[in-house]
Amino acid sequence: NAGVTQTPKFRILKIGQSMTLQCAQDMNHNYMYWYRQDPGMGLKLIYYSVGAGITDKGEVPNGYNVSRSTTEDFPLRLELAAPSQTSVYFCASSPTGGDRLGYGYTFGSGTRLTVV
Amino acid sequence: QKEVEQDPGPLSVPEGAIVSLNCTYSNSAFQYFMWYRQYSRKGPELLMYTYSSGNKEDGRFTAQVDKSSKYISLFIRDSQPSDSATYLCAMSKAAGNKLTFGGGTRVLVKP
């Protein structure tokens, strides 16, 4: 089925470790996003990309890095994991950035990350 | 102060009742308004989309936007237990801009 695929679904990291959260979409969407969702909180934008080779910071980028070498993939890198990065991470994509045509975002099913 | 405010709930209603959800926002530049539904341990999914002020109806769901009051609403008629989820409002300023999300309201529909 077409959509956004995130791996892994769950991960436990030790403080100081690094990891990459994978995100892939097969809808040929130009725009891709990484959000984190903390309990009882809304979605906070970490990084986004408007196309291959172009990325920009969202509201909470510290401690994360991204790259976008292809239209399909948008991995999120955590360097030197900290307990404050314990969260659920969602990747999303859209054909445009602002839903002018009402497409909305397509979200993946999330990666639950715990840093201990 | 957050740009988009949403009561976290939980909002508990009996099956068949009308569910009323709302968000307030502070930035008058927002023009595109959406409601997303998120089931437990799942990603959000787009439920309703409206542009500027007005109403939009889709089956049991009605979305309203009042830009003069900076207030948006979602109504769910004849609520079902399957409507139990967290509902997130989201909005953007223009095409090509990022979405700003509310914190979500948890809804419980009891049989």
PDB file of C-alpha atoms in Angstrom:
ATOM      1  CA  ASN A   1       0.000   0.000   0.000  1.00  0.00           C
ATOM      2  CA  ALA A   2       1.190   3.508  -0.794  1.00  0.00           C
ATOM      3  CA  GLY A   3       2.169   5.614   2.162  1.00  0.00           C
ATOM      4  CA  VAL A   4       4.903   6.594   4.581  1.00  0.00           C
ATOM      5  CA  THR A   5       6.994   3.829   6.120  1.00  0.00           C
ATOM      6  CA  GLN A   6       8.991   4.380   9.293  1.00  0.00           C
ATOM      7  CA  THR A   7      11.533   2.047  10.819  1.00  0.00           C
ATOM      8  CA  PRO A   8      12.147   0.943  13.471  1.00  0.00           C
ATOM      9  CA  LYS A   9       8.824   0.994  15.342  1.00  0.00           C
ATOM     10  CA  PHE A  10      10.480   0.867  18.762  1.00  0.00           C
ATOM     11  CA  ARG A  11      13.982   1.513  20.049  1.00  0.00           C
ATOM     12  CA  ILE A  12      15.719   1.875  23.374  1.00  0.00           C
ATOM     13  CA  LEU A  13      18.945   3.858  23.352  1.00  0.00           C
ATOM     14  CA  LYS A  14      21.488   4.504  26.041  1.00  0.00           C
ATOM     15  CA  ILE A  15      22.550   8.074  26.782  1.00  0.00           C
ATOM     16  CA  GLY A  16      25.235   9.138  24.339  1.00  0.00           C
ATOM     17  CA  GLN A  17      24.407   6.589  21.666  1.00  0.00           C
ATOM     18  CA  SER A  18      23.434   7.578  18.148  1.00  0.00           C
ATOM     19  CA  MET A  19      20.880   6.207  15.726  1.00  0.00           C
ATOM     20  CA  THR A  20      19.073   6.935  12.482  1.00  0.00           C
ATOM     21  CA  LEU A  21      15.305   6.855  12.143  1.00  0.00           C
ATOM     22  CA  GLN A  22      14.333   5.847   8.644  1.00  0.00           C
ATOM     23  CA  CYS A  23      11.447   7.309   6.645  1.00  0.00           C
ATOM     24  CA  ALA A  24      10.414   6.438   3.115  1.00  0.00           C
ATOM     25  CA  GLN A  25       7.413   7.457   1.020  1.00  0.00           C
ATOM     26  CA  ASP A  26       6.253   6.102  -2.327  1.00  0.00           C
ATOM     27  CA  MET A  27       3.795   8.834  -3.294  1.00  0.00           C
ATOM     28  CA  ASN A  28       6.332  11.064  -5.071  1.00  0.00           C
ATOM     29  CA  HIS A  29       5.675  13.834  -2.539  1.00  0.00           C
ATOM     30  CA  ASN A  30       8.091  16.735  -2.596  1.00  0.00           C
ATOM     31  CA  TYR A  31       7.586  17.826   1.003  1.00  0.00           C
ATOM     32  CA  MET A  32       8.660  15.707   3.943  1.00  0.00           C
ATOM     33  CA  TYR A  33       8.685  16.425   7.670  1.00  0.00           C
ATOM     34  CA  TRP A  34       9.867  15.060  10.968  1.00  0.00           C
ATOM     35  CA  TYR A  35       7.802  15.703  14.085  1.00  0.00           C
ATOM     36  CA  ARG A  36       8.121  14.607  17.672  1.00  0.00           C
ATOM     37  CA  GLN A  37       5.133  14.082  19.934  1.00  0.00           C
ATOM     38  CA  ASP A  38       5.501  14.061  23.696  1.00  0.00           C
ATOM     39  CA  PRO A  39       2.725  12.720  25.978  1.00  0.00           C
ATOM     40  CA  GLY A  40      -0.230  15.100  26.058  1.00  0.00           C
ATOM     41  CA  MET A  41       1.490  17.477  23.700  1.00  0.00           C
ATOM     42  CA  GLY A  42       0.957  18.288  20.083  1.00  0.00           C
ATOM     43  CA  LEU A  43       3.354  17.719  17.245  1.00  0.00           C
ATOM     44  CA  LYS A  44       6.535  19.760  17.197  1.00  0.00           C
ATOM     45  CA  LEU A  45       8.388  20.161  13.921  1.00  0.00           C
ATOM     46  CA  ILE A  46      12.029  19.070  14.018  1.00  0.00           C
ATOM     47  CA  TYR A  47      13.128  19.382  10.382  1.00  0.00           C
ATOM     48  CA  TYR A  48      11.479  19.536   7.010  1.00  0.00           C
ATOM     49  CA  SER A  49      12.439  19.269   3.347  1.00  0.00           C
ATOM     50  CA  VAL A  50      10.839  20.768   0.258  1.00  0.00           C
ATOM     51  CA  GLY A  51      12.718  18.506  -2.136  1.00  0.00           C
ATOM     52  CA  ALA A  52      15.812  16.404  -2.634  1.00  0.00           C
ATOM     53  CA  GLY A  53      18.903  18.238  -1.430  1.00  0.00           C
ATOM     54  CA  ILE A  54      16.935  20.906   0.477  1.00  0.00           C
ATOM     55  CA  THR A  55      16.330  20.787   4.218  1.00  0.00           C
ATOM     56  CA  ASP A  56      15.511  23.344   6.871  1.00  0.00           C
ATOM     57  CA  LYS A  57      15.096  23.538  10.631  1.00  0.00           C
ATOM     58  CA  GLY A  58      11.776  23.461  12.401  1.00  0.00           C
ATOM     59  CA  GLU A  59      11.075  24.644  15.925  1.00  0.00           C
ATOM     60  CA  VAL A  60      13.042  21.954  17.832  1.00  0.00           C
ATOM     61  CA  PRO A  61      16.084  20.960  15.708  1.00  0.00           C
ATOM     62  CA  ASN A  62      18.758  20.772  18.411  1.00  0.00           C
ATOM     63  CA  GLY A  63      20.256  17.319  18.766  1.00  0.00           C
ATOM     64  CA  TYR A  64      19.047  16.134  15.360  1.00  0.00           C
ATOM     65  CA  ASN A  65      20.265  16.123  11.787  1.00  0.00           C
ATOM     66  CA  VAL A  66      18.643  15.231   8.474  1.00  0.00           C
ATOM     67  CA  SER A  67      19.532  14.652   4.862  1.00  0.00           C
ATOM     68  CA  ARG A  68      17.436  14.287   1.717  1.00  0.00           C
ATOM     69  CA  SER A  69      19.370  12.697  -1.112  1.00  0.00           C
ATOM     70  CA  THR A  70      16.290  11.278  -2.879  1.00  0.00           C
ATOM     71  CA  THR A  71      12.624  12.235  -3.147  1.00  0.00           C
ATOM     72  CA  GLU A  72      11.627   9.030  -1.381  1.00  0.00           C
ATOM     73  CA  ASP A  73      13.835   9.015   1.722  1.00  0.00           C
ATOM     74  CA  PHE A  74      14.219  11.421   4.621  1.00  0.00           C
ATOM     75  CA  PRO A  75      16.262   9.907   7.492  1.00  0.00           C
ATOM     76  CA  LEU A  76      16.547  11.601  10.887  1.00  0.00           C
ATOM     77  CA  ARG A  77      19.835  11.252  12.754  1.00  0.00           C
ATOM     78  CA  LEU A  78      20.109  11.490  16.531  1.00  0.00           C
ATOM     79  CA  GLU A  79      23.608  12.204  17.773  1.00  0.00           C
ATOM     80  CA  LEU A  80      24.548  11.745  21.436  1.00  0.00           C
ATOM     81  CA  ALA A  81      21.087  10.704  22.604  1.00  0.00           C
ATOM     82  CA  ALA A  82      19.726  12.391  25.732  1.00  0.00           C
ATOM     83  CA  PRO A  83      16.724  11.500  27.948  1.00  0.00           C
ATOM     84  CA  SER A  84      14.978  14.652  26.656  1.00  0.00           C
ATOM     85  CA  GLN A  85      14.799  12.957  23.258  1.00  0.00           C
ATOM     86  CA  THR A  86      12.501  10.254  24.595  1.00  0.00           C
ATOM     87  CA  SER A  87       9.434  10.714  22.437  1.00  0.00           C
ATOM     88  CA  VAL A  88       7.374   9.365  19.562  1.00  0.00           C
ATOM     89  CA  TYR A  89       8.740  10.463  16.218  1.00  0.00           C
ATOM     90  CA  PHE A  90       6.502  10.854  13.195  1.00  0.00           C
ATOM     91  CA  CYS A  91       7.543  11.322   9.616  1.00  0.00           C
ATOM     92  CA  ALA A  92       5.053  12.894   7.204  1.00  0.00           C
ATOM     93  CA  SER A  93       4.883  13.884   3.571  1.00  0.00           C
ATOM     94  CA  SER A  94       2.694  16.064   1.385  1.00  0.00           C
ATOM     95  CA  PRO A  95       2.573  17.020  -2.302  1.00  0.00           C
ATOM     96  CA  THR A  96       2.615  20.693  -1.309  1.00  0.00           C
ATOM     97  CA  GLY A  97       3.596  22.388   1.891  1.00  0.00           C
ATOM     98  CA  GLY A  98       0.464  24.199   2.816  1.00  0.00           C
ATOM     99  CA  ASP A  99      -2.490  22.048   1.846  1.00  0.00           C
ATOM    100  CA  ARG A 100      -3.757  24.503  -0.731  1.00  0.00           C
ATOM    101  CA  LEU A 101      -5.506  21.669  -2.482  1.00  0.00           C
ATOM    102  CA  GLY A 102      -6.569  20.002   0.732  1.00  0.00           C
ATOM    103  CA  TYR A 103      -4.252  17.051   0.453  1.00  0.00           C
ATOM    104  CA  GLY A 104      -3.107  17.188   4.018  1.00  0.00           C
ATOM    105  CA  TYR A 105      -0.140  15.339   5.340  1.00  0.00           C
ATOM    106  CA  THR A 106       0.291  11.575   5.191  1.00  0.00           C
ATOM    107  CA  PHE A 107       1.890  10.366   8.397  1.00  0.00           C
ATOM    108  CA  GLY A 108       3.854   7.245   9.137  1.00  0.00           C
ATOM    109  CA  SER A 109       2.953   5.067  12.104  1.00  0.00           C
ATOM    110  CA  GLY A 110       5.743   6.465  14.258  1.00  0.00           C
ATOM    111  CA  THR A 111       8.907   5.368  16.033  1.00  0.00           C
ATOM    112  CA  ARG A 112       8.762   5.125  19.823  1.00  0.00           C
ATOM    113  CA  LEU A 113      12.172   6.033  21.201  1.00  0.00           C
ATOM    114  CA  THR A 114      13.259   5.720  24.812  1.00  0.00           C
ATOM    115  CA  VAL A 115      16.628   7.054  25.961  1.00  0.00           C
ATOM    116  CA  VAL A 116      17.843   5.601  29.264  1.00  0.00           C
TER     117      VAL A 116
ATOM    118  CA  GLN B   1       1.554  31.675  24.780  1.00  0.00           C
ATOM    119  CA  LYS B   2       1.072  28.937  22.212  1.00  0.00           C
ATOM    120  CA  GLU B   3       0.033  29.910  18.714  1.00  0.00           C
ATOM    121  CA  VAL B   4      -2.729  27.284  18.740  1.00  0.00           C
ATOM    122  CA  GLU B   5      -4.592  26.305  21.910  1.00  0.00           C
ATOM    123  CA  GLN B   6      -6.659  23.167  22.341  1.00  0.00           C
ATOM    124  CA  ASP B   7      -8.217  21.704  25.474  1.00  0.00           C
ATOM    125  CA  PRO B   8      -6.488  18.361  26.144  1.00  0.00           C
ATOM    126  CA  GLY B   9      -9.617  16.713  27.602  1.00  0.00           C
ATOM    127  CA  PRO B  10     -10.443  13.905  27.982  1.00  0.00           C
ATOM    128  CA  LEU B  11     -13.916  14.578  26.663  1.00  0.00           C
ATOM    129  CA  SER B  12     -16.205  11.689  27.545  1.00  0.00           C
ATOM    130  CA  VAL B  13     -19.606  11.348  25.848  1.00  0.00           C
ATOM    131  CA  PRO B  14     -22.217   8.578  25.541  1.00  0.00           C
ATOM    132  CA  GLU B  15     -22.656   6.859  22.209  1.00  0.00           C
ATOM    133  CA  GLY B  16     -24.953   8.828  19.907  1.00  0.00           C
ATOM    134  CA  ALA B  17     -24.149  12.208  21.449  1.00  0.00           C
ATOM    135  CA  ILE B  18     -22.682  15.164  19.579  1.00  0.00           C
ATOM    136  CA  VAL B  19     -18.973  15.727  20.156  1.00  0.00           C
ATOM    137  CA  SER B  20     -17.898  19.362  20.058  1.00  0.00           C
ATOM    138  CA  LEU B  21     -14.214  20.211  19.723  1.00  0.00           C
ATOM    139  CA  ASN B  22     -12.535  23.557  19.252  1.00  0.00           C
ATOM    140  CA  CYS B  23      -9.235  25.377  18.882  1.00  0.00           C
ATOM    141  CA  THR B  24      -8.288  29.001  19.290  1.00  0.00           C
ATOM    142  CA  TYR B  25      -5.341  30.638  17.619  1.00  0.00           C
ATOM    143  CA  SER B  26      -3.514  33.906  17.929  1.00  0.00           C
ATOM    144  CA  ASN B  27      -2.088  34.550  14.462  1.00  0.00           C
ATOM    145  CA  SER B  28      -4.564  36.084  12.033  1.00  0.00           C
ATOM    146  CA  ALA B  29      -2.355  35.015   9.124  1.00  0.00           C
ATOM    147  CA  PHE B  30      -3.619  31.423   9.315  1.00  0.00           C
ATOM    148  CA  GLN B  31      -5.838  30.637   6.333  1.00  0.00           C
ATOM    149  CA  TYR B  32      -5.917  26.850   5.996  1.00  0.00           C
ATOM    150  CA  PHE B  33      -7.460  24.804   8.780  1.00  0.00           C
ATOM    151  CA  MET B  34      -7.446  21.071   9.276  1.00  0.00           C
ATOM    152  CA  TRP B  35      -8.558  18.439  11.740  1.00  0.00           C
ATOM    153  CA  TYR B  36      -6.582  15.255  12.183  1.00  0.00           C
ATOM    154  CA  ARG B  37      -7.683  12.123  14.028  1.00  0.00           C
ATOM    155  CA  GLN B  38      -5.098  10.030  15.837  1.00  0.00           C
ATOM    156  CA  TYR B  39      -5.851   6.602  17.218  1.00  0.00           C
ATOM    157  CA  SER B  40      -3.685   5.277  20.023  1.00  0.00           C
ATOM    158  CA  ARG B  41      -0.212   4.275  18.827  1.00  0.00           C
ATOM    159  CA  LYS B  42      -0.962   5.402  15.274  1.00  0.00           C
ATOM    160  CA  GLY B  43      -0.019   8.392  13.156  1.00  0.00           C
ATOM    161  CA  PRO B  44      -2.517  11.241  12.644  1.00  0.00           C
ATOM    162  CA  GLU B  45      -4.815  11.039   9.624  1.00  0.00           C
ATOM    163  CA  LEU B  46      -6.500  13.955   7.883  1.00  0.00           C
ATOM    164  CA  LEU B  47     -10.184  14.189   8.756  1.00  0.00           C
ATOM    165  CA  MET B  48     -11.375  17.591   7.573  1.00  0.00           C
ATOM    166  CA  TYR B  49      -9.916  20.511   5.659  1.00  0.00           C
ATOM    167  CA  THR B  50     -11.273  24.048   5.268  1.00  0.00           C
ATOM    168  CA  TYR B  51      -9.938  27.187   3.685  1.00  0.00           C
ATOM    169  CA  SER B  52     -10.639  30.585   5.279  1.00  0.00           C
ATOM    170  CA  SER B  53     -13.967  31.095   7.079  1.00  0.00           C
ATOM    171  CA  GLY B  54     -17.089  29.011   6.723  1.00  0.00           C
ATOM    172  CA  ASN B  55     -18.490  25.552   7.281  1.00  0.00           C
ATOM    173  CA  LYS B  56     -17.744  22.215   5.711  1.00  0.00           C
ATOM    174  CA  GLU B  57     -19.695  19.021   6.188  1.00  0.00           C
ATOM    175  CA  ASP B  58     -18.609  15.457   5.456  1.00  0.00           C
ATOM    176  CA  GLY B  59     -20.923  12.734   6.656  1.00  0.00           C
ATOM    177  CA  ARG B  60     -21.144  12.921  10.443  1.00  0.00           C
ATOM    178  CA  PHE B  61     -18.400  15.549  10.641  1.00  0.00           C
ATOM    179  CA  THR B  62     -18.781  19.332  10.398  1.00  0.00           C
ATOM    180  CA  ALA B  63     -15.894  21.780  10.544  1.00  0.00           C
ATOM    181  CA  GLN B  64     -16.425  25.471  11.210  1.00  0.00           C
ATOM    182  CA  VAL B  65     -13.996  28.355  10.944  1.00  0.00           C
ATOM    183  CA  ASP B  66     -14.583  31.810  12.410  1.00  0.00           C
ATOM    184  CA  LYS B  67     -11.563  33.888  11.454  1.00  0.00           C
ATOM    185  CA  SER B  68     -12.934  37.035  13.097  1.00  0.00           C
ATOM    186  CA  SER B  69     -12.852  35.237  16.458  1.00  0.00           C
ATOM    187  CA  LYS B  70      -9.781  33.127  15.619  1.00  0.00           C
ATOM    188  CA  TYR B  71     -11.765  30.033  16.534  1.00  0.00           C
ATOM    189  CA  ILE B  72     -12.317  26.740  14.755  1.00  0.00           C
ATOM    190  CA  SER B  73     -14.630  23.870  15.658  1.00  0.00           C
ATOM    191  CA  LEU B  74     -15.262  20.259  14.778  1.00  0.00           C
ATOM    192  CA  PHE B  75     -18.595  18.572  15.464  1.00  0.00           C
ATOM    193  CA  ILE B  76     -19.154  14.839  15.337  1.00  0.00           C
ATOM    194  CA  ARG B  77     -22.809  13.794  15.147  1.00  0.00           C
ATOM    195  CA  ASP B  78     -24.141  10.413  16.239  1.00  0.00           C
ATOM    196  CA  SER B  79     -20.807   9.594  17.865  1.00  0.00           C
ATOM    197  CA  GLN B  80     -19.628   5.991  17.863  1.00  0.00           C
ATOM    198  CA  PRO B  81     -17.139   4.144  20.088  1.00  0.00           C
ATOM    199  CA  SER B  82     -14.887   4.006  17.002  1.00  0.00           C
ATOM    200  CA  ASP B  83     -14.664   7.814  17.192  1.00  0.00           C
ATOM    201  CA  SER B  84     -12.655   7.464  20.412  1.00  0.00           C
ATOM    202  CA  ALA B  85      -9.321   9.026  19.519  1.00  0.00           C
ATOM    203  CA  THR B  86      -7.275  12.174  19.899  1.00  0.00           C
ATOM    204  CA  TYR B  87      -8.299  15.011  17.601  1.00  0.00           C
ATOM    205  CA  LEU B  88      -5.665  17.532  16.565  1.00  0.00           C
ATOM    206  CA  CYS B  89      -6.355  20.841  14.892  1.00  0.00           C
ATOM    207  CA  ALA B  90      -3.754  22.204  12.508  1.00  0.00           C
ATOM    208  CA  MET B  91      -3.399  25.334  10.443  1.00  0.00           C
ATOM    209  CA  SER B  92      -1.082  27.028   7.985  1.00  0.00           C
ATOM    210  CA  LYS B  93      -0.597  30.561   6.733  1.00  0.00           C
ATOM    211  CA  ALA B  94      -0.311  29.914   3.031  1.00  0.00           C
ATOM    212  CA  ALA B  95       0.370  27.237   0.479  1.00  0.00           C
ATOM    213  CA  GLY B  96       3.962  26.148   0.897  1.00  0.00           C
ATOM    214  CA  ASN B  97       3.970  26.913   4.615  1.00  0.00           C
ATOM    215  CA  LYS B  98       4.305  24.441   7.431  1.00  0.00           C
ATOM    216  CA  LEU B  99       1.427  23.296   9.619  1.00  0.00           C
ATOM    217  CA  THR B 100       1.117  24.418  13.228  1.00  0.00           C
ATOM    218  CA  PHE B 101      -0.661  21.857  15.399  1.00  0.00           C
ATOM    219  CA  GLY B 102      -2.730  22.177  18.539  1.00  0.00           C
ATOM    220  CA  GLY B 103      -1.968  19.852  21.437  1.00  0.00           C
ATOM    221  CA  GLY B 104      -4.923  17.565  20.705  1.00  0.00           C
ATOM    222  CA  THR B 105      -8.133  16.690  22.547  1.00  0.00           C
ATOM    223  CA  ARG B 106      -8.688  13.123  23.681  1.00  0.00           C
ATOM    224  CA  VAL B 107     -12.250  11.936  23.073  1.00  0.00           C
ATOM    225  CA  LEU B 108     -13.879   8.882  24.652  1.00  0.00           C
ATOM    226  CA  VAL B 109     -17.228   7.665  23.329  1.00  0.00           C
ATOM    227  CA  LYS B 110     -18.781   5.212  25.748  1.00  0.00           C
ATOM    228  CA  PRO B 111     -21.173   2.490  24.503  1.00  0.00           C
TER     229      PRO B 111
END
